[in-house]
Coordinates of C-alpha atoms in Angstrom, one line a residue:
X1 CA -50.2 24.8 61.9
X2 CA -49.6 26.3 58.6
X3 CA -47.3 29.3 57.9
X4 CA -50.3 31.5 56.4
X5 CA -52.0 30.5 60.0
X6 CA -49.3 31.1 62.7
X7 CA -48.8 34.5 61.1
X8 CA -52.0 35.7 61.1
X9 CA -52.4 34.2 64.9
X10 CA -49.0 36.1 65.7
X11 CA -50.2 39.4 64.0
X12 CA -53.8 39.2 66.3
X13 CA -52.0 39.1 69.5
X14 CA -50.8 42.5 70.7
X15 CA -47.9 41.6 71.8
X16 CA -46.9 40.5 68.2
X17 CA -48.1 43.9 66.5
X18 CA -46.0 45.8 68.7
X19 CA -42.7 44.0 68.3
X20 CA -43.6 43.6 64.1
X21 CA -44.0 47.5 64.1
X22 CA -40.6 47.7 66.1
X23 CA -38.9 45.9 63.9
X24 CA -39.9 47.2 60.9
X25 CA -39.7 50.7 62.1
X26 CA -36.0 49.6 63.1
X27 CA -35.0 48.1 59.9
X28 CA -36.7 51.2 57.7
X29 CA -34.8 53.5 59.7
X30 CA -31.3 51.4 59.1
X31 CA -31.9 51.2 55.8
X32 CA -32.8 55.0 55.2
X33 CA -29.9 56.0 57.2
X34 CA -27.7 54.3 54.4
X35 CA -28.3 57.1 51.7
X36 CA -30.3 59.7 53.9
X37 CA -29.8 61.7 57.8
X38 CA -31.1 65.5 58.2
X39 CA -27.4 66.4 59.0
X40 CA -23.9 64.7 59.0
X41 CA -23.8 62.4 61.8
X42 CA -20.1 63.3 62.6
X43 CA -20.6 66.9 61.4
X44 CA -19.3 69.5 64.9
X45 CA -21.1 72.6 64.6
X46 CA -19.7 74.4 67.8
X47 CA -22.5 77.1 67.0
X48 CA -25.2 75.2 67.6
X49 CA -24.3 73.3 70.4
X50 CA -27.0 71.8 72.9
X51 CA -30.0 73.3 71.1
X52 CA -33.5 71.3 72.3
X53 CA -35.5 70.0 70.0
X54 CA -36.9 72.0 66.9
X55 CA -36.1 72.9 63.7
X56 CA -33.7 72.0 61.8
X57 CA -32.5 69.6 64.5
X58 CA -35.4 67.7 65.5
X59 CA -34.2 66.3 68.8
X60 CA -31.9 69.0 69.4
X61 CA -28.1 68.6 69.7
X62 CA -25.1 67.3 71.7
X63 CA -22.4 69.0 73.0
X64 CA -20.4 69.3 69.8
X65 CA -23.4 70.9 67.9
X66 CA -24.2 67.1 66.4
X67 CA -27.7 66.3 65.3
X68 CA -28.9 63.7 67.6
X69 CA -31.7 62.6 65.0
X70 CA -29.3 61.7 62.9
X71 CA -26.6 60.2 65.2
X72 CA -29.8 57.9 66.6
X73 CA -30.5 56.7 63.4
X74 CA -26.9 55.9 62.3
X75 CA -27.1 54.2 65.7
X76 CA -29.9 52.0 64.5
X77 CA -27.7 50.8 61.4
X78 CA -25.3 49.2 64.0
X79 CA -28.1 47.8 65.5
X80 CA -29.6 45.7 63.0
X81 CA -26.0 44.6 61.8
X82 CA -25.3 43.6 65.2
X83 CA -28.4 41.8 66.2
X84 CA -28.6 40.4 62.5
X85 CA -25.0 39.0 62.7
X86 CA -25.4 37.9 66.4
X87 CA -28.3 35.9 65.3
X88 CA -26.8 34.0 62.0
X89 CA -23.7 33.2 64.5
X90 CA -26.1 31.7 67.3
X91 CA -28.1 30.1 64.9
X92 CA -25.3 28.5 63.4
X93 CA -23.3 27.3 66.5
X94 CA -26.5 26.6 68.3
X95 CA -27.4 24.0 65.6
X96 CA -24.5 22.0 65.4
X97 CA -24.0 21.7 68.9
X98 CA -27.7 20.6 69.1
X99 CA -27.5 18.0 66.3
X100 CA -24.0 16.6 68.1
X101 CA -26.3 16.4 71.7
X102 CA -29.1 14.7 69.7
X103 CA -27.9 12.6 67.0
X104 CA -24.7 11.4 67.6
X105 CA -23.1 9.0 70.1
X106 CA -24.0 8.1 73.1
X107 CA -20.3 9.2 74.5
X108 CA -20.3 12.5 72.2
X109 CA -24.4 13.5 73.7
X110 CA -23.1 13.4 77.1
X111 CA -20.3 14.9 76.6
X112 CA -22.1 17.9 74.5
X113 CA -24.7 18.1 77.3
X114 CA -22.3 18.6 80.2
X115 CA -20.3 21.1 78.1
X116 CA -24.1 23.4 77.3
X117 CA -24.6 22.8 81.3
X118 CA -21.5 24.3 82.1
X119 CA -21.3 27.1 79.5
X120 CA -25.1 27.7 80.1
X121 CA -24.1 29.2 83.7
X122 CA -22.2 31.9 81.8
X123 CA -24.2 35.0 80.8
X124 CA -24.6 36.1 77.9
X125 CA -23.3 39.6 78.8
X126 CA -20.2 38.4 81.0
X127 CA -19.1 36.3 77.7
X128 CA -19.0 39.4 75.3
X129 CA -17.3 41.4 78.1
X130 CA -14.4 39.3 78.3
X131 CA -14.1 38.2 74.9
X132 CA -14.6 42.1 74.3
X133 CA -12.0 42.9 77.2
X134 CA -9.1 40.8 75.1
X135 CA -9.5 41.1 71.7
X136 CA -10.1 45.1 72.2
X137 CA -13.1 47.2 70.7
X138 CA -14.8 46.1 67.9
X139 CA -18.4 45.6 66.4
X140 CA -17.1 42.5 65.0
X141 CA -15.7 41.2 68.5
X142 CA -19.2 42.3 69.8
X143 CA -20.9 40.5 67.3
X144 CA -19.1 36.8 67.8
X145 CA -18.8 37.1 71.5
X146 CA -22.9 37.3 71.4
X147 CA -23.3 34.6 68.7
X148 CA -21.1 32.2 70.5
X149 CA -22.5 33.0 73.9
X150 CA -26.4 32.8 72.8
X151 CA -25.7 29.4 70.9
X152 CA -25.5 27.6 73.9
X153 CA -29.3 28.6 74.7
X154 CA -30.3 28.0 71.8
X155 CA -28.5 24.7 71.6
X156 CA -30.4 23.9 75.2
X157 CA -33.5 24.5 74.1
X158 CA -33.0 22.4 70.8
X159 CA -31.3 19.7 71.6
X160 CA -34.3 17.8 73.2
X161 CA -37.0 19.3 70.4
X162 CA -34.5 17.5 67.7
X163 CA -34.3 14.3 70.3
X164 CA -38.5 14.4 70.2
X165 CA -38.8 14.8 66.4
X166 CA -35.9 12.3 66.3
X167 CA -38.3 9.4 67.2
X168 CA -41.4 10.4 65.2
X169 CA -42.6 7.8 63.0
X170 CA -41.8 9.6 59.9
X171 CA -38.3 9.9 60.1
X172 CA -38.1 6.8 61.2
X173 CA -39.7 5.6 57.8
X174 CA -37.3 8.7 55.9
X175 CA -34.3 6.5 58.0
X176 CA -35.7 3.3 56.7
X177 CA -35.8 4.4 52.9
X178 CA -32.3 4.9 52.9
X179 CA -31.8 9.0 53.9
X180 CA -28.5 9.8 55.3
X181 CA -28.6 11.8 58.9
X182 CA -28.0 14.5 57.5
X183 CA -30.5 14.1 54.8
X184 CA -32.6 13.6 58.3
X185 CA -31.6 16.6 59.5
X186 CA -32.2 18.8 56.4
X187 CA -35.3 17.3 55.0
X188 CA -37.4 16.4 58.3
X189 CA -35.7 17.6 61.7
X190 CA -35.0 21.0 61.4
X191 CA -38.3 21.8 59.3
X192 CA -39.9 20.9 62.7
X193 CA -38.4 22.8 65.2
X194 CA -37.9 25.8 63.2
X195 CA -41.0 27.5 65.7
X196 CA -38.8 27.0 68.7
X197 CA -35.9 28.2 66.9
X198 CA -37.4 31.2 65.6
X199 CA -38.0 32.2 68.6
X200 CA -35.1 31.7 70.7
X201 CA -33.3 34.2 67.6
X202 CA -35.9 36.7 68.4
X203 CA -34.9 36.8 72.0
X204 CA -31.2 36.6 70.9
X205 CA -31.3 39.5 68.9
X206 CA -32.7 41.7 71.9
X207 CA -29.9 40.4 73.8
X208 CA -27.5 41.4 71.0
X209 CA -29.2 45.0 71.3
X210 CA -28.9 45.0 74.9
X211 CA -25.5 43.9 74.7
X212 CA -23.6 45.7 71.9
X213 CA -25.3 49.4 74.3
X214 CA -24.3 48.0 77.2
X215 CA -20.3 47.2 76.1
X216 CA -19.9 50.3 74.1
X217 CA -21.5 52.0 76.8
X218 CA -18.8 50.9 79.2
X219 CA -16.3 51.4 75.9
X220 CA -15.1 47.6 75.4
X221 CA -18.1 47.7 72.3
X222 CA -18.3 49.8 68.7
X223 CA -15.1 52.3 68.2
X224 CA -15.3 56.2 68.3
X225 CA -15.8 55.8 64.9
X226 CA -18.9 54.0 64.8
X227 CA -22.3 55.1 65.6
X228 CA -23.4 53.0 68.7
X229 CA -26.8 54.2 71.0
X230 CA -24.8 53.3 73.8
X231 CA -22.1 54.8 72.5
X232 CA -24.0 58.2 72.4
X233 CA -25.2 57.3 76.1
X234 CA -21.9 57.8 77.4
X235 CA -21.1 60.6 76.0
X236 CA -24.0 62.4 77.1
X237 CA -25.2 60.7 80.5
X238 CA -22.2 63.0 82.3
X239 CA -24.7 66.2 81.0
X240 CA -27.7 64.2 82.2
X241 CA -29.0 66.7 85.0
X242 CA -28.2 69.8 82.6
X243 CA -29.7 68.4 79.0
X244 CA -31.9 65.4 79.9
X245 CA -33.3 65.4 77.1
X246 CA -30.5 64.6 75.1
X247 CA -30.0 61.4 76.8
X248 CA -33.4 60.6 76.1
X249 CA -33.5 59.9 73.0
X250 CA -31.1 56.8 72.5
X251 CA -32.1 55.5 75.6
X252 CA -35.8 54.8 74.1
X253 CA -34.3 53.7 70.8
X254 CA -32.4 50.9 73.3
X255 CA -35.8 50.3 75.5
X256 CA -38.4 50.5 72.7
X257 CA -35.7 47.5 70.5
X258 CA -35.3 45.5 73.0
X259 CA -38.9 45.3 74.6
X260 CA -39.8 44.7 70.4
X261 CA -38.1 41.8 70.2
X262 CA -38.6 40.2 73.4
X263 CA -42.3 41.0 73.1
X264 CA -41.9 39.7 69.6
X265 CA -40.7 36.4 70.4
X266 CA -43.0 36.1 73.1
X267 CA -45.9 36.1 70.9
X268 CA -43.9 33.5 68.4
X269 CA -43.9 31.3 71.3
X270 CA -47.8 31.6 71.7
X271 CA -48.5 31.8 68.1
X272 CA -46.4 28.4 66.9
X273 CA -47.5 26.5 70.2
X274 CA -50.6 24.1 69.1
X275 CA -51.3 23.7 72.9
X276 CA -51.9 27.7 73.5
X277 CA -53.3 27.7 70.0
X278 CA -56.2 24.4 71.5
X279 CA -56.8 26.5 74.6
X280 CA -57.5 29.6 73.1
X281 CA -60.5 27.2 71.4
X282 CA -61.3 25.8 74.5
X283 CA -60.2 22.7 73.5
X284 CA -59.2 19.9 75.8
X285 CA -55.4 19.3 76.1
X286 CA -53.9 15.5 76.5
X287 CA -51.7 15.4 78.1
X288 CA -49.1 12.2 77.8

């Protein structure tokens, strides 16, 4: 399936309209946060502490007479620089460990397999929490802990795509003329499973989302310094009963980023599989 083709497909299920608009809507509002928020994100204004929403402050304010429009978007800044950072990491660890479980050794595949097996067990979350928990606070600490812990799924899930491509008759003919593995590799392997890997980012990043809220939430994650949704959960969940709608707001910036990208992947899956893509035709699937 061509690029042109699996986009379109993607952009005709719901599913991938939703999670496109998410993340676009995400992104925008990181990047206008950069040079543009109604009010100082950091700016007390005692005064006008815990107004609801209106005007000026859209969503109202916290307990220090903060605007929580612009503390939210701030928030979404870290978000994409988490999730973006989280996902270059993954990708990058998730590969090599793949290509040494696939094209290597028969002593060095096992070996890599049993080591994914037993790191797989690990969640994602419990990784960054204690990886987080000893190197102290940090987005950057929060940002590697994901990466390393999500390149073991990702390395799963490759590792027997690159074995399947691995025996295809054309790089068997690329091995014959004289291409290095990691010509292989370059040129013919990763070309092919860059569907599946797409979309095990996707659903990376949403775990990078979930997790970066979840640890500065419990204030192993992004300093006092640093915007952070969860962050700004913490500090307000204690007024919950008294100003729900305060705590509103950053908790459906978390929901609606995280269902965008899981969503979003989701419908990568369906629109790069050829099988779902013959069924939706009613075509007849072989299968071997």
């Amino acid at each position: 399936m061509s690029r042109g083709a699996w986009l379109r497909r993607l952009w005709r299920l719901s599913t991938g309209r939703f999670g496109i608009v998410v993340v676009i809507v995400i992104a925008l509002t990181a990047a206008v946060s950069l040079v543009w928020t109604p009010f100082d994100p950091q700016h007390v204004d005692i005064a006008a502490r815990w107004q609801g929403p209106g005007w000026p402050h859209v969503l109202g304010t916290d307990g220090s007479g903060r605007d929580i429009l612009s503390l939210v978007m701030s928030g979404a800044r870290t978000t994409v620089f988490v999730a973006v950072g989280s996902a270059v990491i993954a990708g990058i660890f998730g590969i090599a460990l793949a290509s040494l479980g696939a094209l290597t050794a028969r002593w060095v595949r096992e070996s890599v397999a049993v080591l994914v097996d037993i790191l797989i067990a690990f969640p994602v979350l419990l990784i960054a929490l204690m990886i987080s928990a000893i190197f102290g606070r940090s987005l950057w600490v929060v940002i590697w802990a994901v990466g390393i812990g999500f390149s073991v799924n990702i390395a799963r899930v490759a590792r027997p795509e690159l074995r399947r491509v691995l025996h295809s008759d054309f790089v068997l003919a690329a091995r014959a003329s004289g291409l290095t593995p990691a010509q292989n590799l370059y040129r013919h392997l990763l070309p092919n499973i860059a569907p599946v890997f797409i979309v095990q980012l996707s659903w990376g990043m949403a775990v990078a989302v979930l997790a970066e809220a979840g640890l500065s939430y419990l204030g192993v994650g992004a300093s006092v310094t640093e915007p952070s949704w969860g962050l700004l959960l913490a500090e307000l969940q204690q007024f919950l009963t008294v100003h729900p709608l305060s705590v509103l707001w950053p908790g459906l910036a978390i929901t609606f980023t995280v269902l965008g990208l899981n969503l979003l992947g989701d419908a990568l899956r369906e629109a790069t599989d050829p099988t779902l893509s013959r069924r939706e035709k009613h075509e007849p699937v072989v299968v071997a």
